[in-house]
CSV table of C-alpha atoms in Angstrom, one decimal:
chain,number,residue,atom,x,y,z
A,2,MET,CA,-40.7,-34.0,-27.5
A,3,ALA,CA,-38.6,-33.5,-24.3
A,4,PRO,CA,-39.7,-35.5,-21.2
A,5,VAL,CA,-41.7,-33.5,-18.6
A,6,SER,CA,-39.5,-32.7,-15.7
A,7,ARG,CA,-40.8,-33.5,-12.2
A,8,GLU,CA,-39.4,-30.2,-10.9
A,9,LEU,CA,-39.6,-26.6,-12.0
A,10,THR,CA,-37.0,-23.9,-12.0
A,11,ILE,CA,-37.9,-20.6,-10.3
A,12,GLY,CA,-38.3,-19.1,-13.8
A,13,GLN,CA,-40.6,-21.9,-14.9
A,14,LEU,CA,-42.7,-21.6,-11.7
A,15,ALA,CA,-42.9,-17.8,-12.2
A,16,GLU,CA,-44.0,-18.2,-15.8
A,17,ARG,CA,-46.6,-20.9,-15.0
A,18,SER,CA,-48.0,-19.2,-12.0
A,19,GLY,CA,-47.8,-15.6,-13.2
A,20,VAL,CA,-46.0,-14.6,-10.1
A,21,ALA,CA,-42.6,-12.7,-10.3
A,22,THR,CA,-39.5,-14.6,-9.2
A,23,SER,CA,-38.9,-12.0,-6.5
A,24,ALA,CA,-42.3,-12.7,-5.0
A,25,LEU,CA,-41.6,-16.5,-5.2
A,26,ARG,CA,-38.3,-15.9,-3.3
A,27,PHE,CA,-40.3,-13.8,-0.7
A,28,TYR,CA,-42.9,-16.5,-0.4
A,29,GLU,CA,-40.2,-19.0,0.3
A,30,ASP,CA,-38.5,-16.8,2.9
A,31,GLN,CA,-41.9,-16.5,4.6
A,32,GLY,CA,-42.4,-20.3,4.6
A,33,LEU,CA,-45.3,-20.4,2.2
A,34,ILE,CA,-43.6,-22.5,-0.4
A,35,HIS,CA,-40.4,-24.5,-0.4
A,36,SER,CA,-37.8,-25.8,-2.8
A,37,ARG,CA,-34.7,-27.9,-2.8
A,38,ARG,CA,-31.4,-26.7,-3.9
A,39,THR,CA,-29.2,-28.2,-6.6
A,40,SER,CA,-25.5,-28.7,-6.2
A,41,GLY,CA,-25.2,-25.4,-8.0
A,42,ASN,CA,-27.5,-23.8,-5.3
A,43,GLN,CA,-30.4,-23.3,-7.8
A,44,ARG,CA,-33.9,-23.6,-6.6
A,45,ARG,CA,-36.1,-26.5,-7.8
A,46,TYR,CA,-39.8,-26.7,-7.0
A,47,THR,CA,-42.0,-29.7,-7.2
A,48,ARG,CA,-45.0,-29.2,-9.5
A,49,ASP,CA,-47.4,-29.1,-6.7
A,50,MET,CA,-46.0,-25.7,-5.7
A,51,LEU,CA,-48.1,-24.3,-8.5
A,52,ARG,CA,-51.2,-25.0,-6.5
A,53,ARG,CA,-49.6,-23.7,-3.3
A,54,VAL,CA,-48.7,-20.4,-5.1
A,55,ALA,CA,-52.3,-20.2,-6.4
A,56,PHE,CA,-53.6,-20.8,-2.9
A,57,VAL,CA,-51.4,-17.9,-1.6
A,58,ARG,CA,-52.4,-15.5,-4.4
A,59,VAL,CA,-56.1,-16.2,-4.0
A,60,SER,CA,-55.8,-15.8,-0.2
A,61,GLN,CA,-53.9,-12.5,-0.7
A,62,ASN,CA,-56.6,-11.3,-3.1
A,63,LEU,CA,-59.1,-11.8,-0.3
A,64,GLY,CA,-57.0,-9.5,1.9
A,65,MET,CA,-55.6,-12.3,4.2
A,66,PRO,CA,-52.3,-11.4,5.8
A,67,LEU,CA,-49.4,-13.8,5.0
A,68,SER,CA,-49.3,-14.9,8.6
A,69,THR,CA,-52.9,-16.2,8.3
A,70,ILE,CA,-52.1,-17.9,5.0
A,71,ARG,CA,-49.0,-19.5,6.5
A,72,GLU,CA,-51.0,-20.8,9.4
A,73,ALA,CA,-53.6,-22.3,7.1
A,74,LEU,CA,-50.9,-24.0,5.0
A,75,GLY,CA,-49.2,-25.2,8.2
A,76,ARG,CA,-52.4,-27.1,9.2
A,77,LEU,CA,-52.1,-29.3,6.2
A,78,PRO,CA,-50.6,-32.7,6.9
A,79,GLU,CA,-46.9,-33.1,5.9
A,80,GLU,CA,-47.1,-29.7,4.1
A,81,ARG,CA,-49.0,-31.2,1.2
A,82,THR,CA,-50.6,-29.2,-1.5
A,83,PRO,CA,-54.1,-27.8,-0.7
A,84,THR,CA,-57.0,-29.7,-2.2
A,85,PRO,CA,-60.4,-28.2,-3.0
A,86,GLU,CA,-61.7,-29.6,0.3
A,87,ASP,CA,-58.9,-27.8,2.1
A,88,TRP,CA,-59.8,-24.6,0.4
A,89,ALA,CA,-63.5,-25.0,1.4
A,90,GLU,CA,-62.5,-25.5,5.0
A,91,VAL,CA,-60.1,-22.6,5.1
A,92,SER,CA,-62.3,-20.2,3.3
A,93,SER,CA,-65.3,-21.0,5.4
A,94,GLY,CA,-63.2,-20.1,8.5
A,95,TRP,CA,-62.3,-16.8,6.9
A,96,LYS,CA,-65.9,-15.7,6.2
A,97,ASP,CA,-66.4,-14.2,9.6
A,98,GLU,CA,-63.2,-12.2,9.3
A,99,LEU,CA,-64.2,-11.0,5.8
A,100,ASN,CA,-67.6,-10.0,7.0
A,101,GLU,CA,-66.1,-8.0,9.9
A,102,ARG,CA,-63.8,-6.2,7.4
A,103,ILE,CA,-66.8,-5.5,5.1
A,104,ASP,CA,-68.7,-4.0,8.1
A,105,GLN,CA,-65.7,-1.8,8.9
A,106,LEU,CA,-65.3,-0.6,5.3
A,107,THR,CA,-69.0,0.1,5.1
A,108,GLU,CA,-68.8,2.2,8.3
A,109,LEU,CA,-65.7,4.0,6.9
A,110,ARG,CA,-67.5,4.7,3.7
A,111,ASP,CA,-70.6,6.0,5.4
A,112,ASN,CA,-68.5,8.3,7.7
A,113,LEU,CA,-66.1,9.5,5.0
A,114,ASP,CA,-67.7,12.9,4.7
A,115,GLN,CA,-67.0,13.6,8.4
A,116,CYS,CA,-63.2,13.4,7.9
A,117,ILE,CA,-61.5,16.8,7.9
A,118,GLY,CA,-58.4,15.3,6.4
A,119,CYS,CA,-56.0,17.0,8.9
A,120,GLY,CA,-54.0,13.8,9.6
A,121,CYS,CA,-53.9,14.4,13.3
A,122,LEU,CA,-55.5,11.0,14.0
A,123,SER,CA,-56.1,11.7,17.6
A,124,LEU,CA,-59.3,13.7,17.6
A,125,SER,CA,-62.2,11.9,19.3
A,126,SER,CA,-64.3,12.7,16.3
A,127,CYS,CA,-62.0,11.0,13.8
A,128,THR,CA,-64.0,7.9,13.1
A,129,LEU,CA,-61.9,6.9,10.1
A,130,ALA,CA,-58.4,6.4,11.5
A,131,ASN,CA,-58.9,6.4,15.2
A,132,PRO,CA,-62.4,5.2,16.2
A,133,ASP,CA,-63.3,6.1,19.8
A,134,ASP,CA,-59.9,7.9,20.1
A,135,VAL,CA,-58.2,4.6,21.1
A,136,LEU,CA,-54.8,6.0,20.3
A,137,SER,CA,-55.1,8.6,23.2
A,138,THR,CA,-54.4,5.8,25.7
A,139,GLN,CA,-50.9,5.6,24.2
A,140,GLY,CA,-50.0,9.1,25.4
A,141,PRO,CA,-49.7,12.5,23.7
A,142,GLY,CA,-48.3,13.1,20.3
A,143,PRO,CA,-48.8,11.5,16.9
A,144,ARG,CA,-49.1,7.7,16.7
A,145,ARG,CA,-49.6,7.2,13.0
A,146,PHE,CA,-48.6,9.2,10.0
A,147,ILE,CA,-50.7,9.5,6.9
A,148,ARG,CA,-50.0,11.7,3.9
A,149,CYS,CA,-53.0,13.8,2.9
């Protein structure tokens, strides 16, 4: 039996985490995970990156933007791996934001039958894409484009 390496290649991290190598590279570019480079410029990840990747994925599944996830990870001392206690603290802070989103989605669902599907997004009656016609303050013309 081969000794267990203390570090993982990007392929091993992808296989163990279930996350594509392209996503791992993106996470690294975004500062969510980090690696060291070998003399041949190959990425090597410490095993604790598995937990960081899991933290990122679960946070994304909650609908958290990467900037919010990066901020949460940045609050950890010395960029250590999140613990269950860290997750409890972070997730409790996100509950208000999630409740706000739930309220918005409920309102959107309840007003869906009022949408005429024209895509203009500037009508004062368009409660789905432009509540209270807030885009009118930015001047005339289209501000967003949605394919119907």
